[in-house]
Short mmCIF file of C-alpha atoms and ligand atoms in Angstrom, two decimals:
data_model
loop_
_atom_site.label_atom_id
_atom_site.label_comp_id
_atom_site.label_asym_id
_atom_site.label_seq_id
_atom_site.Cartn_x
_atom_site.Cartn_y
_atom_site.Cartn_z
CA VAL R 1 59.28 -48.22 -39.02
CA ALA R 2 58.07 -45.20 -40.90
CA GLU R 3 57.69 -41.93 -39.20
CA PHE R 4 56.16 -38.45 -40.04
CA ARG R 5 57.60 -35.45 -38.01
CA ASN R 6 55.43 -32.13 -38.70
CA VAL R 7 54.85 -33.34 -42.21
CA SER R 8 52.89 -31.02 -44.53
CA ARG R 9 52.14 -31.08 -48.30
CA ILE R 10 50.96 -27.92 -49.68
CA TYR R 11 49.99 -27.47 -53.35
CA ARG R 12 50.37 -23.76 -54.44
CA MET R 13 48.45 -22.71 -57.62
CA GLY R 14 48.94 -18.87 -58.09
CA ASP R 15 47.50 -17.28 -54.99
CA ASN R 16 45.71 -20.48 -53.95
CA GLU R 17 46.99 -23.05 -51.53
CA VAL R 18 45.70 -26.57 -50.77
CA HIS R 19 47.00 -27.80 -47.61
CA ALA R 20 46.61 -31.63 -48.65
CA LEU R 21 48.33 -32.53 -45.33
CA ASP R 22 48.79 -30.11 -42.47
CA ASP R 23 51.62 -30.65 -39.72
CA VAL R 24 51.22 -34.25 -39.45
CA SER R 25 53.16 -36.46 -37.00
CA CYS R 26 52.72 -40.03 -36.65
CA ARG R 27 54.41 -43.41 -36.57
CA PHE R 28 53.75 -46.80 -38.23
CA ASN R 29 55.73 -49.72 -36.73
CA ALA R 30 56.93 -52.79 -38.56
CA GLY R 31 54.22 -55.43 -38.53
CA ASP R 32 51.31 -52.89 -38.04
CA TYR R 33 48.01 -53.37 -39.95
CA TRP R 34 46.29 -49.77 -40.40
CA ALA R 35 43.33 -48.66 -41.98
CA ILE R 36 43.41 -45.03 -43.22
CA MET R 37 40.17 -43.43 -43.55
CA GLY R 38 38.46 -40.13 -44.06
CA SER R 39 36.41 -38.12 -46.32
CA SER R 40 37.12 -37.45 -50.05
CA GLY R 41 39.79 -34.79 -50.20
CA SER R 42 40.98 -35.40 -46.68
CA GLY R 43 44.60 -36.29 -47.56
CA LYS R 44 44.53 -40.17 -47.71
CA SER R 45 46.32 -40.61 -51.18
CA THR R 46 48.65 -37.62 -50.30
CA MET R 47 49.59 -39.53 -47.04
CA LEU R 48 50.40 -42.59 -48.95
CA ASN R 49 52.18 -40.84 -51.71
CA LEU R 50 54.45 -39.44 -49.16
CA LEU R 51 54.87 -42.88 -47.46
CA GLY R 52 55.67 -44.53 -50.68
CA CYS R 53 58.48 -41.89 -51.78
CA ILE R 54 56.36 -40.89 -54.66
CA ASP R 55 55.79 -37.39 -53.55
CA ARG R 56 58.05 -35.23 -51.03
CA PRO R 57 56.67 -33.23 -48.06
CA THR R 58 56.67 -29.37 -48.39
CA ASN R 59 57.78 -29.27 -44.87
CA GLY R 60 58.83 -31.69 -42.02
CA GLU R 61 60.44 -34.82 -42.35
CA TYR R 62 59.88 -38.65 -43.22
CA TYR R 63 61.97 -41.06 -41.64
CA VAL R 64 62.25 -44.60 -42.39
CA SER R 65 64.27 -46.95 -39.83
CA GLY R 66 65.47 -43.92 -38.38
CA THR R 67 66.99 -42.37 -41.73
CA ALA R 68 65.67 -39.35 -43.10
CA VAL R 69 64.13 -39.81 -46.61
CA SER R 70 65.41 -36.57 -47.81
CA THR R 71 68.84 -37.57 -47.04
CA LEU R 72 68.76 -40.52 -49.42
CA ASN R 73 70.56 -40.35 -52.83
CA ASP R 74 68.80 -41.47 -55.83
CA ASP R 75 69.92 -45.26 -55.87
CA ASP R 76 68.91 -45.52 -52.16
CA LEU R 77 65.54 -44.00 -52.82
CA SER R 78 64.88 -46.19 -55.78
CA GLU R 79 66.14 -49.35 -53.82
CA LEU R 80 63.76 -48.38 -50.92
CA ARG R 81 60.83 -47.67 -53.18
CA GLY R 82 61.40 -50.36 -55.56
CA ARG R 83 62.15 -53.22 -53.14
CA HIS R 84 60.65 -52.51 -49.84
CA ILE R 85 57.50 -50.85 -50.75
CA GLY R 86 54.49 -52.11 -52.95
CA PHE R 87 51.92 -49.77 -53.75
CA ILE R 88 48.44 -50.23 -55.20
CA PHE R 89 47.38 -47.00 -56.82
CA GLN R 90 43.85 -45.66 -56.59
CA SER R 91 43.86 -45.31 -60.29
CA PHE R 92 45.60 -48.63 -60.84
CA ASN R 93 48.28 -47.10 -63.35
CA LEU R 94 48.40 -50.43 -65.48
CA ILE R 95 50.45 -50.14 -68.73
CA PRO R 96 47.92 -50.30 -71.54
CA GLN R 97 50.47 -52.02 -73.92
CA LEU R 98 51.42 -54.91 -71.60
CA ASN R 99 49.30 -57.93 -70.65
CA VAL R 100 48.36 -58.91 -67.17
CA LEU R 101 51.48 -61.13 -66.68
CA GLU R 102 53.82 -58.30 -67.82
CA ASN R 103 51.89 -55.55 -65.64
CA ILE R 104 52.50 -57.76 -62.64
CA LEU R 105 56.18 -57.91 -63.47
CA VAL R 106 56.85 -54.19 -63.88
CA PRO R 107 58.30 -53.64 -60.59
CA ARG R 108 60.82 -56.25 -61.47
CA PHE R 109 61.84 -54.45 -64.63
CA TYR R 110 63.25 -51.66 -62.22
CA LEU R 111 65.20 -54.10 -60.31
CA GLU R 112 66.68 -56.94 -62.65
CA ASP R 113 65.59 -59.23 -65.47
CA PRO R 114 62.44 -61.14 -64.54
CA GLY R 115 63.98 -64.55 -65.26
CA ILE R 116 62.25 -68.04 -65.33
CA GLY R 117 61.49 -67.94 -61.68
CA LEU R 118 59.77 -64.70 -61.49
CA VAL R 119 57.49 -65.69 -64.35
CA GLU R 120 56.33 -68.67 -62.22
CA ARG R 121 55.95 -66.26 -59.14
CA ALA R 122 53.90 -63.76 -61.32
CA ARG R 123 51.50 -66.72 -62.55
CA ASP R 124 51.07 -67.82 -59.06
CA ILE R 125 50.18 -64.36 -57.67
CA ALA R 126 47.90 -63.81 -60.59
CA GLU R 127 46.17 -66.93 -59.63
CA ARG R 128 45.92 -65.88 -56.02
CA VAL R 129 44.05 -62.77 -57.09
CA GLY R 130 41.62 -64.93 -59.46
CA LEU R 131 43.13 -63.81 -62.84
CA GLY R 132 45.21 -67.07 -63.43
CA SER R 133 43.17 -67.66 -66.74
CA ARG R 134 43.48 -64.13 -68.13
CA THR R 135 47.35 -63.64 -67.85
CA ASP R 136 47.68 -62.75 -71.50
CA HIS R 137 45.03 -60.32 -71.61
CA ARG R 138 45.47 -56.46 -71.81
CA PRO R 139 44.05 -53.86 -69.40
CA ARG R 140 41.30 -52.93 -71.80
CA GLU R 141 39.97 -56.42 -71.97
CA LEU R 142 39.50 -56.62 -68.31
CA SER R 143 36.51 -55.45 -66.27
CA GLY R 144 37.44 -52.44 -63.51
CA GLY R 145 37.66 -54.99 -60.77
CA GLN R 146 39.89 -57.30 -62.76
CA GLN R 147 42.21 -54.41 -63.49
CA GLN R 148 42.41 -53.71 -59.67
CA ARG R 149 43.39 -57.13 -58.90
CA VAL R 150 46.18 -56.93 -61.35
CA ALA R 151 47.44 -53.67 -59.61
CA ILE R 152 47.02 -55.66 -56.47
CA ALA R 153 49.26 -58.57 -57.82
CA ARG R 154 51.80 -56.17 -59.13
CA ALA R 155 52.30 -54.50 -55.62
CA LEU R 156 53.32 -57.93 -54.39
CA ILE R 157 55.68 -59.34 -56.85
CA ASN R 158 58.65 -58.00 -54.98
CA ASP R 159 57.25 -59.38 -51.66
CA PRO R 160 57.48 -55.86 -50.14
CA SER R 161 57.80 -55.38 -46.41
CA LEU R 162 55.54 -52.30 -46.54
CA LEU R 163 52.11 -52.54 -48.58
CA LEU R 164 50.33 -49.16 -49.38
CA ALA R 165 47.03 -49.81 -50.75
CA ASP R 166 45.01 -46.94 -52.01
CA GLU R 167 41.31 -47.87 -52.22
CA ALA R 168 42.42 -51.50 -53.18
CA THR R 169 38.73 -52.78 -53.20
CA GLY R 170 36.69 -49.99 -54.17
CA ASN R 171 36.01 -51.71 -57.59
CA LEU R 172 35.51 -55.27 -56.01
CA ASP R 173 32.23 -57.25 -55.30
CA THR R 174 31.95 -58.48 -51.58
CA GLN R 175 33.13 -62.07 -52.49
CA THR R 176 36.22 -60.83 -54.21
CA THR R 177 36.88 -58.17 -51.62
CA GLU R 178 36.75 -60.78 -48.79
CA GLU R 179 39.39 -62.89 -50.98
CA ILE R 180 41.74 -60.01 -51.19
CA LEU R 181 41.43 -59.19 -47.54
CA GLU R 182 41.98 -62.93 -46.42
CA LEU R 183 45.30 -62.39 -48.71
CA PHE R 184 46.34 -59.33 -46.77
CA ASP R 185 45.46 -61.08 -43.54
CA GLU R 186 47.94 -63.93 -44.45
CA LEU R 187 50.52 -61.42 -45.64
CA HIS R 188 50.26 -59.48 -42.49
CA SER R 189 50.56 -62.76 -40.38
CA ASP R 190 53.78 -63.26 -42.38
CA GLY R 191 55.08 -59.92 -41.09
CA MET R 192 54.20 -57.60 -43.78
CA THR R 193 53.11 -54.05 -42.62
CA ILE R 194 49.81 -52.80 -44.41
CA LEU R 195 48.46 -49.42 -44.73
CA LEU R 196 45.09 -49.61 -46.26
CA VAL R 197 43.10 -46.69 -47.40
CA THR R 198 39.30 -47.31 -47.81
CA HIS R 199 35.99 -45.72 -47.79
CA GLU R 200 34.42 -49.05 -46.58
CA GLU R 201 33.93 -49.36 -42.98
CA GLU R 202 33.64 -53.18 -43.16
CA VAL R 203 36.94 -53.26 -44.69
CA GLY R 204 38.38 -50.76 -42.13
CA LYS R 205 37.53 -53.08 -39.32
CA ARG R 206 39.77 -55.79 -40.79
CA ALA R 207 42.95 -53.61 -39.73
CA GLU R 208 44.11 -53.64 -36.35
CA GLN R 209 44.18 -49.73 -35.84
CA VAL R 210 42.32 -47.19 -37.94
CA MET R 211 43.46 -43.65 -38.39
CA ARG R 212 41.01 -40.91 -39.53
CA LEU R 213 41.87 -37.87 -41.55
CA LYS R 214 40.07 -34.84 -41.61
CA ASP R 215 41.08 -31.75 -43.69
CA GLY R 216 44.75 -32.64 -43.92
CA ALA R 217 45.12 -33.52 -40.11
CA ILE R 218 44.78 -36.60 -37.95
CA GLU R 219 41.35 -36.54 -36.57
CA SER R 220 41.46 -39.66 -34.65
CA VAL R 221 43.29 -42.92 -33.98
CA ALA R 222 41.64 -46.13 -32.51
CA TYR R 223 42.40 -49.86 -32.20
CA ASN R 224 39.96 -52.29 -33.74
CA ARG R 225 41.02 -54.73 -31.06
CA PRO R 226 43.70 -55.17 -28.32
CA THR R 227 47.08 -55.76 -29.50
CA VAL V 1 11.63 -47.42 -72.98
CA ALA V 2 14.98 -49.47 -73.59
CA GLU V 3 14.68 -53.06 -74.42
CA PHE V 4 17.35 -55.75 -74.88
CA ARG V 5 16.09 -58.93 -77.04
CA ASN V 6 18.45 -61.75 -76.89
CA VAL V 7 21.48 -59.50 -76.49
CA SER V 8 24.93 -61.22 -76.25
CA ARG V 9 28.25 -59.47 -76.37
CA ILE V 10 31.17 -61.82 -77.16
CA TYR V 11 34.77 -61.12 -77.10
CA ARG V 12 36.87 -63.24 -79.43
CA MET V 13 40.56 -63.48 -79.05
CA GLY V 14 42.17 -66.23 -81.12
CA ASP V 15 40.60 -69.30 -79.97
CA ASN V 16 39.11 -67.88 -76.80
CA GLU V 17 35.72 -66.52 -76.38
CA VAL V 18 34.49 -64.38 -73.35
CA HIS V 19 30.63 -64.19 -73.19
CA ALA V 20 30.45 -60.93 -71.39
CA LEU V 21 26.66 -60.85 -71.87
CA ASP V 22 24.99 -64.10 -72.84
CA ASP V 23 21.68 -63.90 -74.58
CA VAL V 24 19.95 -61.28 -72.24
CA SER V 25 16.32 -59.85 -72.70
CA CYS V 26 15.16 -57.33 -70.56
CA ARG V 27 13.09 -53.95 -70.51
CA PHE V 28 13.84 -50.75 -68.75
CA ASN V 29 10.89 -48.13 -68.59
CA ALA V 30 10.89 -44.48 -68.57
CA GLY V 31 11.24 -43.32 -65.04
CA ASP V 32 12.58 -46.71 -63.60
CA TYR V 33 15.51 -46.57 -60.95
CA TRP V 34 17.62 -49.64 -61.25
CA ALA V 35 20.62 -50.91 -59.48
CA ILE V 36 22.52 -53.52 -61.60
CA MET V 37 24.85 -55.70 -59.38
CA GLY V 38 26.81 -58.60 -59.60
CA SER V 39 30.33 -59.95 -59.09
CA SER V 40 33.46 -58.62 -60.74
CA GLY V 41 33.33 -59.48 -64.45
CA SER V 42 29.64 -60.57 -64.64
CA GLY V 43 29.01 -58.14 -67.31
CA LYS V 44 27.60 -54.81 -65.45
CA SER V 45 29.91 -52.58 -67.44
CA THR V 46 29.27 -54.32 -70.79
CA MET V 47 25.71 -54.07 -70.17
CA LEU V 48 25.85 -50.28 -69.65
CA ASN V 49 28.18 -49.71 -72.32
CA LEU V 50 25.41 -51.30 -74.78
CA LEU V 51 22.84 -49.45 -73.15
CA GLY V 52 24.57 -45.95 -73.63
CA CYS V 53 25.52 -47.07 -77.53
CA ILE V 54 29.23 -47.03 -76.72
CA ASP V 55 29.26 -50.57 -77.78
CA ARG V 56 27.19 -52.96 -79.98
CA PRO V 57 25.81 -56.37 -79.51
CA THR V 58 27.34 -59.28 -81.11
CA ASN V 59 23.95 -60.86 -81.31
CA GLY V 60 20.35 -59.79 -80.66
CA GLU V 61 19.10 -56.44 -80.70
CA TYR V 62 18.60 -53.22 -78.57
CA TYR V 63 15.45 -51.03 -78.98
CA VAL V 64 15.01 -47.67 -77.77
CA SER V 65 11.42 -46.36 -77.78
CA GLY V 66 10.71 -49.19 -80.25
CA THR V 67 13.29 -48.35 -82.79
CA ALA V 68 16.12 -50.69 -83.13
CA VAL V 69 19.37 -49.02 -82.43
CA SER V 70 21.24 -50.98 -85.20
CA THR V 71 19.01 -49.35 -87.65
CA LEU V 72 19.90 -45.68 -86.77
CA ASN V 73 22.18 -43.57 -88.89
CA ASP V 74 25.40 -41.96 -87.42
CA ASP V 75 23.60 -38.72 -86.67
CA ASP V 76 20.49 -40.16 -85.10
CA LEU V 77 22.95 -42.33 -83.00
CA SER V 78 25.10 -39.39 -82.07
CA GLU V 79 21.93 -37.58 -81.11
CA LEU V 80 20.70 -40.41 -79.02
CA ARG V 81 23.99 -40.68 -77.32
CA GLY V 82 24.88 -37.01 -76.80
CA ARG V 83 21.65 -35.54 -75.89
CA HIS V 84 19.49 -38.25 -74.16
CA ILE V 85 22.23 -40.32 -72.29
CA GLY V 86 24.52 -39.20 -69.40
CA PHE V 87 27.14 -41.69 -68.68
CA ILE V 88 29.25 -41.89 -65.59
CA PHE V 89 32.10 -44.32 -66.48
CA GLN V 90 33.75 -46.45 -64.14
CA SER V 91 37.34 -45.27 -64.96
CA PHE V 92 35.92 -41.48 -65.14
CA ASN V 93 37.81 -40.54 -68.40
CA LEU V 94 38.33 -37.06 -67.80
CA ILE V 95 40.36 -35.09 -70.05
CA PRO V 96 43.84 -34.23 -68.53
CA GLN V 97 44.38 -31.01 -70.39
CA LEU V 98 40.76 -29.49 -69.42
CA ASN V 99 39.82 -28.01 -65.99
CA VAL V 100 36.67 -29.09 -63.96
CA LEU V 101 34.49 -26.78 -65.55
CA GLU V 102 35.66 -27.56 -69.18
CA ASN V 103 35.36 -31.30 -68.40
CA ILE V 104 31.95 -30.93 -67.41
CA LEU V 105 30.97 -29.03 -70.55
CA VAL V 106 32.60 -31.49 -72.83
CA PRO V 107 29.09 -33.09 -73.64
CA ARG V 108 28.09 -29.79 -75.20
CA PHE V 109 31.06 -29.40 -77.27
CA TYR V 110 29.57 -32.23 -79.39
CA LEU V 111 26.35 -30.44 -79.53
CA GLU V 112 26.72 -26.94 -79.73
CA ASP V 113 28.76 -23.99 -78.29
CA PRO V 114 28.69 -23.72 -74.54
CA GLY V 115 27.62 -20.08 -74.66
CA ILE V 116 27.05 -18.03 -71.52
CA GLY V 117 23.99 -19.77 -70.03
CA LEU V 118 26.01 -23.12 -70.09
CA VAL V 119 28.94 -22.02 -68.32
CA GLU V 120 26.48 -20.72 -65.43
CA ARG V 121 24.96 -24.10 -65.61
CA ALA V 122 28.11 -25.91 -65.44
CA ARG V 123 29.06 -24.12 -62.31
CA ASP V 124 25.78 -24.73 -60.68
CA ILE V 125 26.31 -28.62 -61.24
CA ALA V 126 29.89 -28.36 -60.01
CA GLU V 127 28.52 -26.63 -56.86
CA ARG V 128 25.85 -29.47 -56.53
CA VAL V 129 28.54 -31.92 -56.53
CA GLY V 130 30.83 -30.22 -53.99
CA LEU V 131 33.34 -28.81 -56.36
CA GLY V 132 32.18 -25.21 -56.99
CA SER V 133 35.65 -23.86 -55.33
CA ARG V 134 37.86 -26.09 -57.62
CA THR V 135 36.18 -25.47 -61.25
CA ASP V 136 39.67 -24.34 -62.56
CA HIS V 137 41.78 -27.23 -61.43
CA ARG V 138 42.85 -30.26 -63.67
CA PRO V 139 42.09 -33.56 -62.86
CA ARG V 140 45.60 -34.29 -61.60
CA GLU V 141 45.17 -31.80 -59.16
CA LEU V 142 42.04 -33.45 -57.60
CA SER V 143 41.49 -36.54 -55.28
CA GLY V 144 40.31 -39.74 -56.65
CA GLY V 145 36.68 -38.86 -55.22
CA GLN V 146 36.81 -35.45 -56.37
CA GLN V 147 37.52 -36.58 -60.04
CA GLN V 148 34.64 -39.06 -59.74
CA ARG V 149 32.27 -36.16 -59.11
CA VAL V 150 33.55 -34.31 -62.07
CA ALA V 151 32.33 -37.20 -64.14
CA ILE V 152 29.08 -37.25 -62.35
CA ALA V 153 28.64 -33.48 -62.99
CA ARG V 154 29.62 -34.05 -66.85
CA ALA V 155 26.93 -36.80 -67.13
CA LEU V 156 24.17 -34.26 -66.19
CA ILE V 157 25.22 -31.27 -68.03
CA ASN V 158 22.87 -32.18 -71.08
CA ASP V 159 20.02 -33.05 -68.43
CA PRO V 160 19.40 -36.51 -70.11
CA SER V 161 16.56 -38.67 -69.68
CA LEU V 162 18.58 -41.79 -69.21
CA LEU V 163 21.38 -41.70 -66.69
CA LEU V 164 23.80 -44.68 -66.83
CA ALA V 165 26.11 -44.52 -63.66
CA ASP V 166 28.94 -47.32 -63.57
CA GLU V 167 30.05 -47.51 -60.09
CA ALA V 168 29.58 -43.92 -59.58
CA THR V 169 30.06 -43.85 -55.80
CA GLY V 170 32.95 -46.26 -55.18
CA ASN V 171 35.54 -43.81 -54.55
CA LEU V 172 33.38 -41.54 -52.26
CA ASP V 173 33.32 -41.57 -48.67
CA THR V 174 29.89 -42.15 -46.78
CA GLN V 175 28.70 -38.64 -46.60
CA THR V 176 29.57 -37.74 -50.34
CA THR V 177 28.08 -40.75 -51.50
CA GLU V 178 24.88 -39.74 -49.58
CA GLU V 179 24.91 -36.22 -51.16
CA ILE V 180 25.27 -38.02 -54.59
CA LEU V 181 22.54 -40.40 -53.98
CA GLU V 182 20.23 -37.58 -52.77
CA LEU V 183 20.90 -35.69 -56.14
CA PHE V 184 19.95 -38.93 -58.00
CA ASP V 185 16.85 -39.13 -55.90
CA GLU V 186 15.90 -35.68 -57.04
CA LEU V 187 16.70 -36.31 -60.63
CA HIS V 188 14.67 -39.42 -60.45
CA SER V 189 11.65 -37.73 -59.03
CA ASP V 190 11.99 -35.23 -61.77
CA GLY V 191 11.36 -38.03 -64.25
CA MET V 192 15.09 -39.15 -64.93
CA THR V 193 15.53 -42.86 -65.94
CA ILE V 194 18.52 -44.08 -63.77
CA LEU V 195 20.53 -47.15 -64.04
CA LEU V 196 23.15 -47.47 -61.28
CA VAL V 197 26.00 -50.10 -61.25
CA THR V 198 27.08 -50.65 -57.79
CA HIS V 199 28.81 -53.22 -55.43
CA GLU V 200 27.67 -51.45 -52.47
CA GLU V 201 24.54 -53.08 -51.02
CA GLU V 202 23.47 -49.87 -49.20
CA VAL V 203 23.81 -48.03 -52.59
CA GLY V 204 21.67 -50.70 -54.36
CA LYS V 205 19.07 -50.34 -51.83
CA ARG V 206 18.33 -46.88 -52.95
CA ALA V 207 17.18 -47.96 -56.44
CA GLU V 208 13.39 -49.23 -56.77
CA GLN V 209 14.60 -52.44 -58.64
CA VAL V 210 17.73 -54.53 -58.41
CA MET V 211 19.02 -56.57 -61.18
CA ARG V 212 21.70 -59.25 -60.52
CA LEU V 213 24.08 -60.40 -63.20
CA LYS V 214 26.16 -63.51 -63.06
CA ASP V 215 28.28 -64.83 -65.83
CA GLY V 216 26.82 -62.56 -68.38
CA ALA V 217 23.31 -63.54 -67.58
CA ILE V 218 20.44 -62.02 -65.45
CA GLU V 219 20.47 -64.19 -62.25
CA SER V 220 17.61 -62.25 -60.42
CA VAL V 221 15.39 -59.23 -60.54
CA ALA V 222 13.79 -58.00 -57.39
CA TYR V 223 11.96 -54.78 -56.17
CA ASN V 224 13.19 -52.93 -53.20
CA ARG V 225 9.72 -51.56 -52.31
CA PRO V 226 6.26 -51.79 -54.02
CA THR V 227 5.79 -49.37 -56.96
N1 ATP W 1 37.29 -55.37 -74.45
C1 ATP W 1 37.29 -56.56 -73.91
N2 ATP W 1 37.87 -57.74 -74.43
C2 ATP W 1 37.78 -58.88 -73.95
N3 ATP W 1 37.03 -59.06 -72.73
C3 ATP W 1 36.42 -58.23 -72.22
C4 ATP W 1 36.52 -56.69 -72.64
N4 ATP W 1 35.68 -56.21 -71.91
C5 ATP W 1 35.37 -56.81 -70.95
N5 ATP W 1 35.92 -58.00 -71.01
C6 ATP W 1 35.30 -59.30 -70.14
O1 ATP W 1 34.17 -59.31 -70.15
C7 ATP W 1 33.56 -59.87 -68.76
C8 ATP W 1 32.57 -58.79 -68.24
O2 ATP W 1 33.44 -57.59 -68.07
P1 ATP W 1 32.53 -56.23 -67.60
O3 ATP W 1 33.39 -55.21 -67.67
O4 ATP W 1 31.28 -56.14 -68.00
O5 ATP W 1 32.45 -56.85 -65.79
P2 ATP W 1 31.97 -56.05 -64.65
O6 ATP W 1 30.64 -56.80 -64.30
O7 ATP W 1 31.66 -54.42 -65.13
O8 ATP W 1 32.91 -56.13 -63.79
P3 ATP W 1 33.52 -55.24 -62.50
O9 ATP W 1 32.76 -55.11 -61.36
O10 ATP W 1 35.05 -55.78 -62.37
O11 ATP W 1 33.82 -53.65 -63.21
C9 ATP W 1 34.91 -59.89 -68.13
O12 ATP W 1 35.38 -61.07 -67.96
C10 ATP W 1 35.98 -59.14 -68.72
O13 ATP W 1 37.22 -59.38 -68.69
N1 ATP W 2 48.66 -32.21 -57.53
C1 ATP W 2 47.66 -31.77 -56.86
N2 ATP W 2 47.72 -30.45 -57.13
C2 ATP W 2 46.75 -29.60 -56.35
N3 ATP W 2 45.78 -30.31 -55.27
C3 ATP W 2 46.03 -31.48 -55.00
C4 ATP W 2 46.94 -32.26 -55.68
N4 ATP W 2 46.66 -33.62 -55.29
C5 ATP W 2 45.59 -33.60 -54.44
N5 ATP W 2 45.39 -32.18 -54.35
C6 ATP W 2 44.32 -31.70 -53.21
O1 ATP W 2 44.73 -32.31 -51.91
C7 ATP W 2 43.63 -32.68 -51.26
C8 ATP W 2 43.84 -34.03 -50.74
O2 ATP W 2 44.01 -34.82 -51.74
P1 ATP W 2 43.99 -36.38 -51.70
O3 ATP W 2 44.40 -36.94 -52.94
O4 ATP W 2 44.99 -36.99 -50.71
O5 ATP W 2 42.81 -36.82 -50.84
P2 ATP W 2 42.01 -38.18 -50.60
O6 ATP W 2 41.74 -38.33 -49.02
O7 ATP W 2 42.90 -39.21 -51.18
O8 ATP W 2 40.50 -38.28 -51.29
P3 ATP W 2 39.59 -39.33 -52.03
O9 ATP W 2 39.01 -40.09 -51.02
O10 ATP W 2 38.59 -38.47 -52.85
O11 ATP W 2 40.60 -40.02 -52.97
C9 ATP W 2 42.34 -32.48 -52.05
O12 ATP W 2 41.66 -31.22 -51.93
C10 ATP W 2 42.88 -32.34 -53.63
O13 ATP W 2 42.20 -31.79 -54.47
MG1 MG W 3 42.52 -40.87 -52.69
MG1 MG W 4 32.59 -52.86 -64.35
#
């Protein structure tokens, strides 16, 4: 369970302030599948970055399973971030010097040595996202959509309980998008909590609930179908 | 007029070959508006990179206004690339150390000093893409969609005769996408040749003609409406 209580994220530059998130309170329950939507600059990535413990609120508090994240020490925070949360970044953040397989395994580097079982798992996930034959290629040898799929695979290597996907299908064609969304449906059926930022209405319809942001605040919350 | 005659682009890595473009012949006339579509990895960015003189064919020849690009000397090539072609990259390629206004002006740095008139023009274009109030921000202080719009503005600063847009709206919400496409409509009405790579069918419908690639070859060419 992840909960925001009056969370704001304010960027200050000289005299200017940008209220990327403005006094947001909301709750995401285990096993939920949300689409977070809204116009460019409305605060979607900011929200995901806070949820993924990559950034900190300016004001307010973020609770995970009842514990205030601000009270966690560095080891606990790293554990939470590295083991329980899978993050697909909007800009992929692949490491240019590593090949596809090594990029997928990067989250493991932070937790323990990859080992033999994990290389096999990484190959399996690469295959699931359609890149089984490209595992020794570097990011610059891949198309935009192929890079995005490496980012998806990397987010899944630790079998996270919470998947944060920031525009995970924006560079993918319709068929590949469908394959990725079917993978997300399977993961969700297995109990994964998924928050999916997207601009594509058709992608948003795949989630159970849709939250729309506007100017750093929640504009609306709706169910796609009864739960 | 841009013409490919039996153009291939082959990447060789050890024993492996990837035929990113495979013996493609096609012609784009001045004032055309094309959408280039196809699945991830089908060769769209590769085609645009060749058209934009950022890359060179492995085989075949690329002609611009009847002149083989391979015969151009470095100065002519730089002139063609810098003055006549505007390129919106799939990965934006903004310079982190420069602010929005300076990023928009980068293509001018290669041609001459920006001067006073050009700074005004850059502000005008920043305004046109909805970033008038953010011109002194750096890329990391912008959302994904905002960065994409800086890339669009930068491609327009030289008022190019040919605009190559690689997934230019993938990170934009519906309303911002519409605003950008209306801007493209205006530029096309003024005579600009536009080639727009997109995965979004609705965006593809805005072009006059649609070329679909598959496995590095042209699968189909169709008109959206009679010309
Ligand atoms: N530098 C490179 N070295 C090796 N292979 C490459 C290189 N660049 C692209 N490729 C390969 O060439 C093929 C075509 O790539 P391209 O980037 O043109 O695809 P695309 O149609 O733009 O795909 P997407 O929709 O995912 O952006 C892909 O299989 C890709 O992996
Ligand atoms: N590091 C930063 N410094 C200053 N302002 C920032 C920073 N990061 C984001 N912002 C601003 O905060 C607002 C929200 O940004 P955010 O990235 O959350 O938007 P978004 O909804 O993800 O947009 P997009 O759909 O374009 O990706 C934007 O106006 C953005 O420019
Ligand atoms: Mg974003
Ligand atoms: Mg591409």
